[in-house]
mmCIF file of C-alpha atoms in Angstrom:
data_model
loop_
_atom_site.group_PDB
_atom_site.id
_atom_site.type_symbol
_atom_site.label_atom_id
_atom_site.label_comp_id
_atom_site.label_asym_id
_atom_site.label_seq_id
_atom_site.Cartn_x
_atom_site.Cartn_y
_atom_site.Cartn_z
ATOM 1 C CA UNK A 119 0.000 0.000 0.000
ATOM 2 C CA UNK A 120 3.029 2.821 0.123
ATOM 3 C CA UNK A 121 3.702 5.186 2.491
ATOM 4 C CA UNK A 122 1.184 8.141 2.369
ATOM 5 C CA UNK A 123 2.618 11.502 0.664
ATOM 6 C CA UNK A 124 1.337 15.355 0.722
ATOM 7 C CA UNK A 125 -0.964 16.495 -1.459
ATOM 8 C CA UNK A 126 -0.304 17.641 -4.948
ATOM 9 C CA UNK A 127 0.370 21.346 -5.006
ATOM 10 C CA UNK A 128 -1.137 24.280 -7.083
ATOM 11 C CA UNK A 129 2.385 26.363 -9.096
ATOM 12 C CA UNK A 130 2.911 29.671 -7.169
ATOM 13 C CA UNK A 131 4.689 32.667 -8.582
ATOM 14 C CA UNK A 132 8.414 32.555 -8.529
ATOM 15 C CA UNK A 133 11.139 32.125 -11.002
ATOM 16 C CA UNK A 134 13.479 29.343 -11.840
ATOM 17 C CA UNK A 135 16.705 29.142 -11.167
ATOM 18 C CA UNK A 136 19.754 28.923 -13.416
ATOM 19 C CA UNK A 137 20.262 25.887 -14.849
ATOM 20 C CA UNK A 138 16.839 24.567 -14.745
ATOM 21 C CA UNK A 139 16.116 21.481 -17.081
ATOM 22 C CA UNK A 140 18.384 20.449 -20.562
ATOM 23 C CA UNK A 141 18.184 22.421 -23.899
ATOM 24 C CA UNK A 142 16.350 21.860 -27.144
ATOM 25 C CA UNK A 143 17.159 18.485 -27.727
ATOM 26 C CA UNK A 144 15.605 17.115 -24.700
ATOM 27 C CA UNK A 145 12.103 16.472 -26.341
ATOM 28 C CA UNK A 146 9.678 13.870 -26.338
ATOM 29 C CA UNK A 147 8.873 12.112 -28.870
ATOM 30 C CA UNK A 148 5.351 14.200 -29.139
ATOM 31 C CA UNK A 149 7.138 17.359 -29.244
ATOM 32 C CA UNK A 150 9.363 16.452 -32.393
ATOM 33 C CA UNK A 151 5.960 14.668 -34.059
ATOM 34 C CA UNK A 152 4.398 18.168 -33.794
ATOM 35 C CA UNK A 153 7.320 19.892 -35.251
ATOM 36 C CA UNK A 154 7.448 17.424 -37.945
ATOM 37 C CA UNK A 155 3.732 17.964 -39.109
ATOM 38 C CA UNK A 156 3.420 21.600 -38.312
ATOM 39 C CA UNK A 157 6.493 22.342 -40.397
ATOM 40 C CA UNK A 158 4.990 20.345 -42.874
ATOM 41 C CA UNK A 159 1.848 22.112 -42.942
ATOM 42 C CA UNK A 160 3.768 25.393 -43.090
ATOM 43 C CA UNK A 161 5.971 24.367 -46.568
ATOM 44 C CA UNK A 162 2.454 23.692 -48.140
ATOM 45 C CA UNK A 163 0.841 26.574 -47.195
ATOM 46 C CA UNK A 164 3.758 28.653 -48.782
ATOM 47 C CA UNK A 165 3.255 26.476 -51.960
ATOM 48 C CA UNK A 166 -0.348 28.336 -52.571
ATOM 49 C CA UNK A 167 -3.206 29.665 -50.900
ATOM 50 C CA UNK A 168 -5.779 26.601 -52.314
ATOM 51 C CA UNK A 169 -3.718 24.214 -50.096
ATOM 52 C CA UNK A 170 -4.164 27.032 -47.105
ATOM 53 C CA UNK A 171 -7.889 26.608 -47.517
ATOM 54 C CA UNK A 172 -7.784 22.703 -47.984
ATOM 55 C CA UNK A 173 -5.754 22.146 -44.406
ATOM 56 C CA UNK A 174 -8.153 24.414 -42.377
ATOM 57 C CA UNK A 175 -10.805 22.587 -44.098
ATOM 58 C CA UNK A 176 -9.457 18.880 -43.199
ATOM 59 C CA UNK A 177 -8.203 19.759 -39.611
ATOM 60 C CA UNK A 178 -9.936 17.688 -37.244
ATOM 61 C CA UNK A 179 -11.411 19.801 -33.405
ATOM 62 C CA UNK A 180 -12.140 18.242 -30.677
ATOM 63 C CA UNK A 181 -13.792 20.214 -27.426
ATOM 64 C CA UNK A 182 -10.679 21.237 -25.223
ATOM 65 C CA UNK A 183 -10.909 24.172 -23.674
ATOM 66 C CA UNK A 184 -13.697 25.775 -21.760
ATOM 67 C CA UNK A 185 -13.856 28.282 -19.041
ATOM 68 C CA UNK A 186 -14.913 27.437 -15.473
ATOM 69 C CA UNK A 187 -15.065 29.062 -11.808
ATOM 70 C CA UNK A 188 -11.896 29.512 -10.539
ATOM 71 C CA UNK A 189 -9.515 29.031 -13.771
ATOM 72 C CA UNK A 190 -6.524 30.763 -13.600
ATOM 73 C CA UNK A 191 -6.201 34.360 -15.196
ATOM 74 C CA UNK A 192 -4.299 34.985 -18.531
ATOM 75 C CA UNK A 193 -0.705 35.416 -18.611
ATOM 76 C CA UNK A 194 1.248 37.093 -20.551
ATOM 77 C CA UNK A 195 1.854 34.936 -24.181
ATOM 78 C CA UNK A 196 0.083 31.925 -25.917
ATOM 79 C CA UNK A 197 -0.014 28.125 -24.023
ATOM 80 C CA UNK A 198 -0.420 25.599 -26.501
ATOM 81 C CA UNK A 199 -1.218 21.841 -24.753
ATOM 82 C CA UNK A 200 0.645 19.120 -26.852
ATOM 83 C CA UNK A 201 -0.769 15.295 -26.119
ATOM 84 C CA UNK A 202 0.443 12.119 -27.428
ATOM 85 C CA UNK A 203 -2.876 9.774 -26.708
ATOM 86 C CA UNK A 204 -2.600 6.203 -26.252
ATOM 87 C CA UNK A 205 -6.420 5.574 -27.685
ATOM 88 C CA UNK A 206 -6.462 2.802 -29.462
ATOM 89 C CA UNK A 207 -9.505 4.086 -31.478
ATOM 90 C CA UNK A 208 -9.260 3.462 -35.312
ATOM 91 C CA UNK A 209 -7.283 0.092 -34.465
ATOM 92 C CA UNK A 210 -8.616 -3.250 -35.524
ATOM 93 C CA UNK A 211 -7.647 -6.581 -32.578
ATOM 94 C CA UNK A 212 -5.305 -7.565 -35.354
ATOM 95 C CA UNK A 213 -3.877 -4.059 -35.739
ATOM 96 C CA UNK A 214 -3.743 -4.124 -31.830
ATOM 97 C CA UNK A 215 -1.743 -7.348 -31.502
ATOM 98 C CA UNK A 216 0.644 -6.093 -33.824
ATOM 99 C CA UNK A 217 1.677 -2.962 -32.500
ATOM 100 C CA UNK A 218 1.873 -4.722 -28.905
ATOM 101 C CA UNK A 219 -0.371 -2.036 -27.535
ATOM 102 C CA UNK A 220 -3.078 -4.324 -25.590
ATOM 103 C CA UNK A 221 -7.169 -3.922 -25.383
ATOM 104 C CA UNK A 222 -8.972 -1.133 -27.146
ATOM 105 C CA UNK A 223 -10.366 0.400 -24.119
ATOM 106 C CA UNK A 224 -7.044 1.977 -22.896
ATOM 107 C CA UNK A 225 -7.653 6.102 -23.313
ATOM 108 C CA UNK A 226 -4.853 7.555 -21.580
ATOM 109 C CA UNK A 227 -2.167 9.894 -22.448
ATOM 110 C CA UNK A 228 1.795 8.950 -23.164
ATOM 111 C CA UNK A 229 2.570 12.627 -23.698
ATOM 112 C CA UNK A 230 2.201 15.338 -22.153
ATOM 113 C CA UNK A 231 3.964 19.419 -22.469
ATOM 114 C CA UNK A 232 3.373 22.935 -22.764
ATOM 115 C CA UNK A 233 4.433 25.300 -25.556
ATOM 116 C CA UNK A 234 4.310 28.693 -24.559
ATOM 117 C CA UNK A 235 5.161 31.605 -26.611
ATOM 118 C CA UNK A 236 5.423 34.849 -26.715
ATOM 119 C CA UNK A 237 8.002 38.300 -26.495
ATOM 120 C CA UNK A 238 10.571 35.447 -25.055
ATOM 121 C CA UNK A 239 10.716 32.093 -26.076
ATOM 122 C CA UNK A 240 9.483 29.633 -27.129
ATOM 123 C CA UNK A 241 9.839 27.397 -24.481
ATOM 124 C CA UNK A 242 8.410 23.776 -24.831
ATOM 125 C CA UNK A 243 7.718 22.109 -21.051
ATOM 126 C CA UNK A 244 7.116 18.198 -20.715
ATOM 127 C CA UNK A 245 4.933 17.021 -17.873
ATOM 128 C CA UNK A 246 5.764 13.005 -17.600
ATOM 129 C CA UNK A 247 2.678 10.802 -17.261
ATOM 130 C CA UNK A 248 3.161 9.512 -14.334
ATOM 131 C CA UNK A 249 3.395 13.445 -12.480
ATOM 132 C CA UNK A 250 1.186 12.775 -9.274
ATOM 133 C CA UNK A 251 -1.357 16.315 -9.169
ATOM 134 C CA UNK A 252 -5.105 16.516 -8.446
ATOM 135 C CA UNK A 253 -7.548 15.943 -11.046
ATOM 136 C CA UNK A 254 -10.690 18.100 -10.471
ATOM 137 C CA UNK A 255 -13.336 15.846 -8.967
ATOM 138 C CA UNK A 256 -10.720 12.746 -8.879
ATOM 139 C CA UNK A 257 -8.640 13.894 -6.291
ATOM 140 C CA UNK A 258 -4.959 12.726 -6.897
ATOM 141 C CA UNK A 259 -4.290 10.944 -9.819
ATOM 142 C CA UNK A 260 -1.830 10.793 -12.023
ATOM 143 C CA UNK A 261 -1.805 13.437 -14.931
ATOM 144 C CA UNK A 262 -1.951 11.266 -18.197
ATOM 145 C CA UNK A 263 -5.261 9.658 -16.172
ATOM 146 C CA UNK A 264 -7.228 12.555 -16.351
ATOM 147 C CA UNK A 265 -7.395 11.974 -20.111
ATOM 148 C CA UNK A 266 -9.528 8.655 -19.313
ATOM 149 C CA UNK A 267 -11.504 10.305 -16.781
ATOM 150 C CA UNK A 268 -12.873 13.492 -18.460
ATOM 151 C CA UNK A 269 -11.143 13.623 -21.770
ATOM 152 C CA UNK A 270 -9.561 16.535 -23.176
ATOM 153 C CA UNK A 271 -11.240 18.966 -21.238
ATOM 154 C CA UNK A 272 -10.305 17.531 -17.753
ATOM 155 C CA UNK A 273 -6.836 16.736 -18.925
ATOM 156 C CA UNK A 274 -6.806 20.710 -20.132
ATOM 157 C CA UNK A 275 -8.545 21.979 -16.719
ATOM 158 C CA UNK A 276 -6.150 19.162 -14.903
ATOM 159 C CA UNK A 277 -3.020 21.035 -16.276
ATOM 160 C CA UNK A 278 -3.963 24.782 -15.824
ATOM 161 C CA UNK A 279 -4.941 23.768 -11.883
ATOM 162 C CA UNK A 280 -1.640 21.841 -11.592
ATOM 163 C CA UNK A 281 0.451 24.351 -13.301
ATOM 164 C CA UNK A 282 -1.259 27.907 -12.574
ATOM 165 C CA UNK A 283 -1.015 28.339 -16.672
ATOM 166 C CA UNK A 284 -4.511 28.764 -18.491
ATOM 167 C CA UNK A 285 -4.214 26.766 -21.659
ATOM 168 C CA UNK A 286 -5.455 28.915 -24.945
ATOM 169 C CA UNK A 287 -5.151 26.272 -27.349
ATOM 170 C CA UNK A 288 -4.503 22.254 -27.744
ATOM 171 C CA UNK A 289 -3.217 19.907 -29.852
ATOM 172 C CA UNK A 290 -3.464 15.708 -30.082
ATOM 173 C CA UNK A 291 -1.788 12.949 -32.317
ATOM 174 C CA UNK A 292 -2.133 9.428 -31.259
ATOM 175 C CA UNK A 293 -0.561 5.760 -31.998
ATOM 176 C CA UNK A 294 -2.048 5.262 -35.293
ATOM 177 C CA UNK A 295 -1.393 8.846 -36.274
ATOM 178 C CA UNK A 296 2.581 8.228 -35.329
ATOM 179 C CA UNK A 297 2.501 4.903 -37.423
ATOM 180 C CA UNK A 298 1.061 6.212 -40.476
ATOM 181 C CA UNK A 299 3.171 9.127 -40.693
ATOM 182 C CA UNK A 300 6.175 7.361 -40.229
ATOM 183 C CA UNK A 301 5.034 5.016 -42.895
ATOM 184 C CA UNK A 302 4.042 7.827 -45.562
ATOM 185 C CA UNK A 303 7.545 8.994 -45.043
ATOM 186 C CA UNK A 304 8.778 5.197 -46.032
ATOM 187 C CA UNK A 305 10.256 4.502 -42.842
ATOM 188 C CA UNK A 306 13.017 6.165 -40.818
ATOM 189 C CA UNK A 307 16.676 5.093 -39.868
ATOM 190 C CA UNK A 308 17.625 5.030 -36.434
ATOM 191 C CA UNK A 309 21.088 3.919 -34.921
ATOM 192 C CA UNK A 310 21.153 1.919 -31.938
ATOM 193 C CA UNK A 311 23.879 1.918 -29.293
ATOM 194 C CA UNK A 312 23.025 -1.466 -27.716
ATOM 195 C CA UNK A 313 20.525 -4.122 -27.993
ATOM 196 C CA UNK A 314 17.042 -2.922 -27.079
ATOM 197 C CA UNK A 315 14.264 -5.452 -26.202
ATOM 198 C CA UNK A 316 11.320 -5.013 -24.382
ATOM 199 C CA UNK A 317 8.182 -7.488 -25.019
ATOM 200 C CA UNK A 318 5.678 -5.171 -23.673
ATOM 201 C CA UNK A 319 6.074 -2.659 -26.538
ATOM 202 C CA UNK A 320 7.418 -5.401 -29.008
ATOM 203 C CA UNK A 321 10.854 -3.552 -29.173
ATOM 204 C CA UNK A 322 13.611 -6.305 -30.696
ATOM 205 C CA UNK A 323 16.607 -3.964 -31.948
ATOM 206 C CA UNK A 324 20.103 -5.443 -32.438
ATOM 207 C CA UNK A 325 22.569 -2.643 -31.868
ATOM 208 C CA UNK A 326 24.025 -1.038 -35.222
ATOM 209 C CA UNK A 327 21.690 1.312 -37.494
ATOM 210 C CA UNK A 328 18.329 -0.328 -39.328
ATOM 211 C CA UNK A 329 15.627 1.971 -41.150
ATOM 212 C CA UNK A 330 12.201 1.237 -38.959
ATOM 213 C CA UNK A 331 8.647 1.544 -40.225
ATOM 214 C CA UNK A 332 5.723 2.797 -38.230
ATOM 215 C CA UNK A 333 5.354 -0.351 -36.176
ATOM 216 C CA UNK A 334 8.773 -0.837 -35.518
ATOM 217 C CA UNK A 335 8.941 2.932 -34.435
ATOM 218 C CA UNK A 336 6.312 3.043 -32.284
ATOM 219 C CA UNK A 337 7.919 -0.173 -30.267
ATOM 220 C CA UNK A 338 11.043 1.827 -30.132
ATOM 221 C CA UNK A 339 9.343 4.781 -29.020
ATOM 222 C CA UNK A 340 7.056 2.907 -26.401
ATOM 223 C CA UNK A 341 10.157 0.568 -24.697
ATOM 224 C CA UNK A 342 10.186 1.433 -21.148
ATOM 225 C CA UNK A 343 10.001 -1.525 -19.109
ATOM 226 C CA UNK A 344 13.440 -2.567 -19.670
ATOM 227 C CA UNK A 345 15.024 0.563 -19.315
ATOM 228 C CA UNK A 346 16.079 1.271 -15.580
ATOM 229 C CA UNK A 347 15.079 4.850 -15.662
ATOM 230 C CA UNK A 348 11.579 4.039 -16.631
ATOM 231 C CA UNK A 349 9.687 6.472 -18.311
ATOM 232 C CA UNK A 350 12.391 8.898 -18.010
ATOM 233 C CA UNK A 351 14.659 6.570 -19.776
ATOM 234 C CA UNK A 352 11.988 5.844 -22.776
ATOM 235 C CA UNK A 353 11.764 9.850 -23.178
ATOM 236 C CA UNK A 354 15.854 10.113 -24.519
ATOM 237 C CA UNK A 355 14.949 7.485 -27.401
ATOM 238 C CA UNK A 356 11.613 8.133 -28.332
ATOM 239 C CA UNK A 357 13.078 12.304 -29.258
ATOM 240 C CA UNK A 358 15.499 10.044 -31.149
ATOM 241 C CA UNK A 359 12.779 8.715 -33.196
ATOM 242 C CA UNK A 360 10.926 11.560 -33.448
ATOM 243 C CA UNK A 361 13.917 13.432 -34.363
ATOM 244 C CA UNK A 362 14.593 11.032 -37.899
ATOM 245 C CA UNK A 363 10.781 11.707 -38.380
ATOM 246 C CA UNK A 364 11.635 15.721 -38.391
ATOM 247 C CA UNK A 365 14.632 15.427 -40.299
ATOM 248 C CA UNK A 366 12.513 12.798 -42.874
ATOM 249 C CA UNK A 367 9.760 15.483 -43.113
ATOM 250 C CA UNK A 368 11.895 18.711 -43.801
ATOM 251 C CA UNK A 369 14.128 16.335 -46.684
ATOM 252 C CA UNK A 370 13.595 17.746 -50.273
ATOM 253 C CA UNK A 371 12.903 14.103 -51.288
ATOM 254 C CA UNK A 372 9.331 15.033 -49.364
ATOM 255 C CA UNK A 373 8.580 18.796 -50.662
ATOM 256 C CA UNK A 374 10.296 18.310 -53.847
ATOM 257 C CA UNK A 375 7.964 15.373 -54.740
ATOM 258 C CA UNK A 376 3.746 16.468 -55.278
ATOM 259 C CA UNK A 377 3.254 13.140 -55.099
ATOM 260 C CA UNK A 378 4.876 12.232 -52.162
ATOM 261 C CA UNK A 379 3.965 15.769 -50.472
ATOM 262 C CA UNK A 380 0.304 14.633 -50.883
ATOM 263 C CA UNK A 381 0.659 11.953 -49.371
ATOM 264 C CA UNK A 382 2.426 13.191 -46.076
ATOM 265 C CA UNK A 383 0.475 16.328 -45.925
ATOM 266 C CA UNK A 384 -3.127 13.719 -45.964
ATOM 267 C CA UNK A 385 -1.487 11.537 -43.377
ATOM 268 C CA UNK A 386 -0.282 14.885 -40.913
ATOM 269 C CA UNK A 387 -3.630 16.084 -40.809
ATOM 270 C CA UNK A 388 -5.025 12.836 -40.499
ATOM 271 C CA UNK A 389 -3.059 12.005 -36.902
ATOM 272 C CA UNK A 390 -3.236 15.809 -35.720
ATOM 273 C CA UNK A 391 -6.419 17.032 -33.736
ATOM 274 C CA UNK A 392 -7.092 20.480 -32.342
ATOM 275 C CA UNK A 393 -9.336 22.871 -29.793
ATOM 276 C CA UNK A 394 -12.556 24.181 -31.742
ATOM 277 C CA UNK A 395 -10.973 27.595 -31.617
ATOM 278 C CA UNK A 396 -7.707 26.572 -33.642
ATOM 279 C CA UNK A 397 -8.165 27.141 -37.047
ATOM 280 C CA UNK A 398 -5.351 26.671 -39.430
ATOM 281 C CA UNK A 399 -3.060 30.395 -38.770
ATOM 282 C CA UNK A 400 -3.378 29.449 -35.236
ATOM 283 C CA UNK A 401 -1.629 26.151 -35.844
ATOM 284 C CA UNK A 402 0.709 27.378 -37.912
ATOM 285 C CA UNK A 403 1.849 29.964 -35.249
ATOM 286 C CA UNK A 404 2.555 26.645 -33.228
ATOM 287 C CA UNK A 405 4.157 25.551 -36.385
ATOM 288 C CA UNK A 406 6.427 28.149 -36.247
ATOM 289 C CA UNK A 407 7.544 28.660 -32.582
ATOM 290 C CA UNK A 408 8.193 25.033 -32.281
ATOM 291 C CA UNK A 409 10.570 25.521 -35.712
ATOM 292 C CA UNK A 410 12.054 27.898 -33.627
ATOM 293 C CA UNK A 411 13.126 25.669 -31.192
ATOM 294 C CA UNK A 412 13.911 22.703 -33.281
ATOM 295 C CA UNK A 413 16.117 26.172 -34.960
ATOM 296 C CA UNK A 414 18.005 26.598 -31.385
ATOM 297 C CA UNK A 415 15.536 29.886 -30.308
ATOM 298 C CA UNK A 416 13.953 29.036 -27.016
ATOM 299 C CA UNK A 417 14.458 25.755 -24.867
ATOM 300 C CA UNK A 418 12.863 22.748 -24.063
ATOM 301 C CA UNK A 419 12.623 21.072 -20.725
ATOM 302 C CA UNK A 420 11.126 18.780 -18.491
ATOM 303 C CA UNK A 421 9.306 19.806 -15.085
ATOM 304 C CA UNK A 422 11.836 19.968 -12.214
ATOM 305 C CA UNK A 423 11.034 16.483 -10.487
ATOM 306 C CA UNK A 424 11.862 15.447 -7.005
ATOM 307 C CA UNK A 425 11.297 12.024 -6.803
ATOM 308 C CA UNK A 426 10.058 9.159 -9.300
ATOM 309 C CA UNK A 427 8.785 5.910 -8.068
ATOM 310 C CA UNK A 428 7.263 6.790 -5.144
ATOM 311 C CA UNK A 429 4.022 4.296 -4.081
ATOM 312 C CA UNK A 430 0.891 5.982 -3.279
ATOM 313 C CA UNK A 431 -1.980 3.812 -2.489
ATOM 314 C CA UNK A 432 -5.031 3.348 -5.283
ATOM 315 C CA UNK A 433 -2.230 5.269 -7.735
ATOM 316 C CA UNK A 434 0.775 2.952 -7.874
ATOM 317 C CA UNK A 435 4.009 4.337 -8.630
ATOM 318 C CA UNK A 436 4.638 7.877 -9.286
ATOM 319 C CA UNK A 437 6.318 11.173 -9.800
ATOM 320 C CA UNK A 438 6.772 13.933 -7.762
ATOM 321 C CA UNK A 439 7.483 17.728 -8.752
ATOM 322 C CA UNK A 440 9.876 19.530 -7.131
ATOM 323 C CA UNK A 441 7.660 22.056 -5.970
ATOM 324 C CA UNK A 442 9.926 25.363 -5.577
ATOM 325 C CA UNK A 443 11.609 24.209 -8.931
ATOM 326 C CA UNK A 444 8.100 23.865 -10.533
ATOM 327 C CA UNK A 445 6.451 27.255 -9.247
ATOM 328 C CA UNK A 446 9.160 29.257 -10.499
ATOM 329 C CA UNK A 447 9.406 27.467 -13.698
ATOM 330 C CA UNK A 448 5.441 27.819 -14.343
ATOM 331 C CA UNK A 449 5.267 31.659 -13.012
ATOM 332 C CA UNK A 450 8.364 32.543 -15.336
ATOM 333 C CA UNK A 451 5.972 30.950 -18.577
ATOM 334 C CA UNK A 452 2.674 33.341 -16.809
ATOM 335 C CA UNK A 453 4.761 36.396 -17.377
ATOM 336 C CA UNK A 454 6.735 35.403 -20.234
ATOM 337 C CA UNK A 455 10.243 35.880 -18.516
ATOM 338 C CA UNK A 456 12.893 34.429 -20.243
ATOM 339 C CA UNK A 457 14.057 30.860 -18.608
ATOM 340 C CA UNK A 458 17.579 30.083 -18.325
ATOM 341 C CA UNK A 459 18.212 26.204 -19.334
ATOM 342 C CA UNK A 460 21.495 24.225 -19.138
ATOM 343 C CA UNK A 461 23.148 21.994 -21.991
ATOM 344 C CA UNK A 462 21.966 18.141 -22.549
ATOM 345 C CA UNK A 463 23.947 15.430 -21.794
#
């Protein structure tokens, strides 16, 4: 039953310190999906304004955001939520099997971060899934569960509460989205420095470099259970993937090619699911602050954590925030002060 624990906090109002969290490179494998499709999206918008119309038209909304008593006052900037869902929705038991990703009732969240923008920036926060906060009207939970419990609304009202940051805008792509896109883009190559093998997510990798197709990818980018660190651990190689997936989407062989273009562009849209008051500038505004970053502008970085692993009863294990580390870095994103990162390792 685990030792009991104090109850998840509500961000104050301070700054961070120096040093706080790793640089650009430090992102999930969410974080570079989005950058992949959003930069996309913006090199086929520049090719003519018919395709402009045509990926407003075909972007899919979902009800996100809503205001409620007690929601925490705009800051200064824009707060994008980024989730990478685990819903198996769309897949067939065979499709399921496959992809080593279990029943089809599962509706939780593998992802989660905030991009904020504004006059400094941008600045791209991750939020693991197993962060232990309150979910309104669940009491403590952890964060990815307030996806299965409410949806994207509770997850949205979960992070401004746990945070202090009211969320403008948000943004979803799940498994079947990350599959097909890396498929469209034929695959991606990846270089391995060891073995990896993990049966839960199907991950069988002998060390040396191999080009991986959407299945393959998404067992890389799932592996966890063999990896000491856990979830922390499966964060460093899933921005690996992700990272091949950028670099396959901004190639020439993909922009160059109508064809091929088409095809990527249907797919993106396809996996990529946005608040009813996104259209298709405000997603390309994403589009461009997170090029920013993947440009060196801004940082990335994840939530200032005390302690992983910790047992809570009815919760299992999970992560705390460092609290002073987590107030400061949240109040620095409310008034859009500039956050001072240090280099990844």
């Amino acid at each position: 039953m685990g030792r009991p624990i104090p109850p998840p906090y509500r961000a104050g109002r301070l700054r961070p310190p120096r040093g706080t969290g790793p640089r650009w490179r430090r992102w999930s494998w969410l974080s570079w999906l989005l950058v992949s499709l959003l930069l996309l999206v913006v090199l086929v918008v520049s090719a003519g304004a018919g395709l402009y119309v045509r990926a407003g038209r075909e972007l899919r909304h979902t009800e996100a955001v809503a205001d409620y008593a007690g929601r925490p006052a705009a800051g200064r900037g824009t707060n994008w939520l980024l989730v990478g869902s685990d819903s198996r929705a769309g897949l067939t038991p065979r499709q399921r099997a496959e992809l080593h990703v279990g029943n089809g009732r599962v509706q939780n969240t593998d992802t989660i971060m905030v991009l904020h923008y504004g006059e400094h920036g941008p600045y791209l926060v991750s939020l693991p899934r197993d962060s232990y906060v309150p979910v309104p009207g669940h009491g403590g939970r952890k964060i990815n569960e307030a996806y299965a419990d409410g949806g994207p609304r509770l997850l949205t009202r979960t992070v401004e509460r746990a945070t202090g940051l009211r969320i403008d805008h948000y943004a979803e792509v799940n498994f079947l989205g990350l599959v097909r896109v890396v498929d469209a883009l034929d695959g991606v190559r990846l270089c391995l420095e060891a073995p990896l093998r993990d049966e839960r997510s199907g991950a069988d990798f002998p060390a040396g470099c191999r080009r991986m197709d959407g299945g393959q990818a998404l067992a890389y980018a799932r592996a966890r259970y063999a990896d000491p660190e856990g979830d922390l651990g499966r964060v460093k190689r899933q921005r690996r993937l992700i990272g091949a997936v950028a670099d396959a989407m901004a190639g020439p062989d993909v922009y160059l090619d109508p064809t091929r273009l088409k095809r990527v562009l249907d797919t993106s849209l396809a996996a990529l699911t946005v608040d009813r008051g996104a259209g298709t500038a405000q997603v390309l505004d994403m589009g461009w602050a997170l090029r920013r970053i993947a440009g060196g502008e801004g940082a990335a970085t994840t939530v200032p954590v005390r302690r992983p692993g910790v047992m809570v009863a009815g919760a299992g294990a999970v992560l705390l925030w460092d609290e002073n580390g987590a107030k400061r870095l949240f109040q620095s994103l409310c008034k859009d002060d500039p956050i001072p990162t240090s280099a990844d390792k």
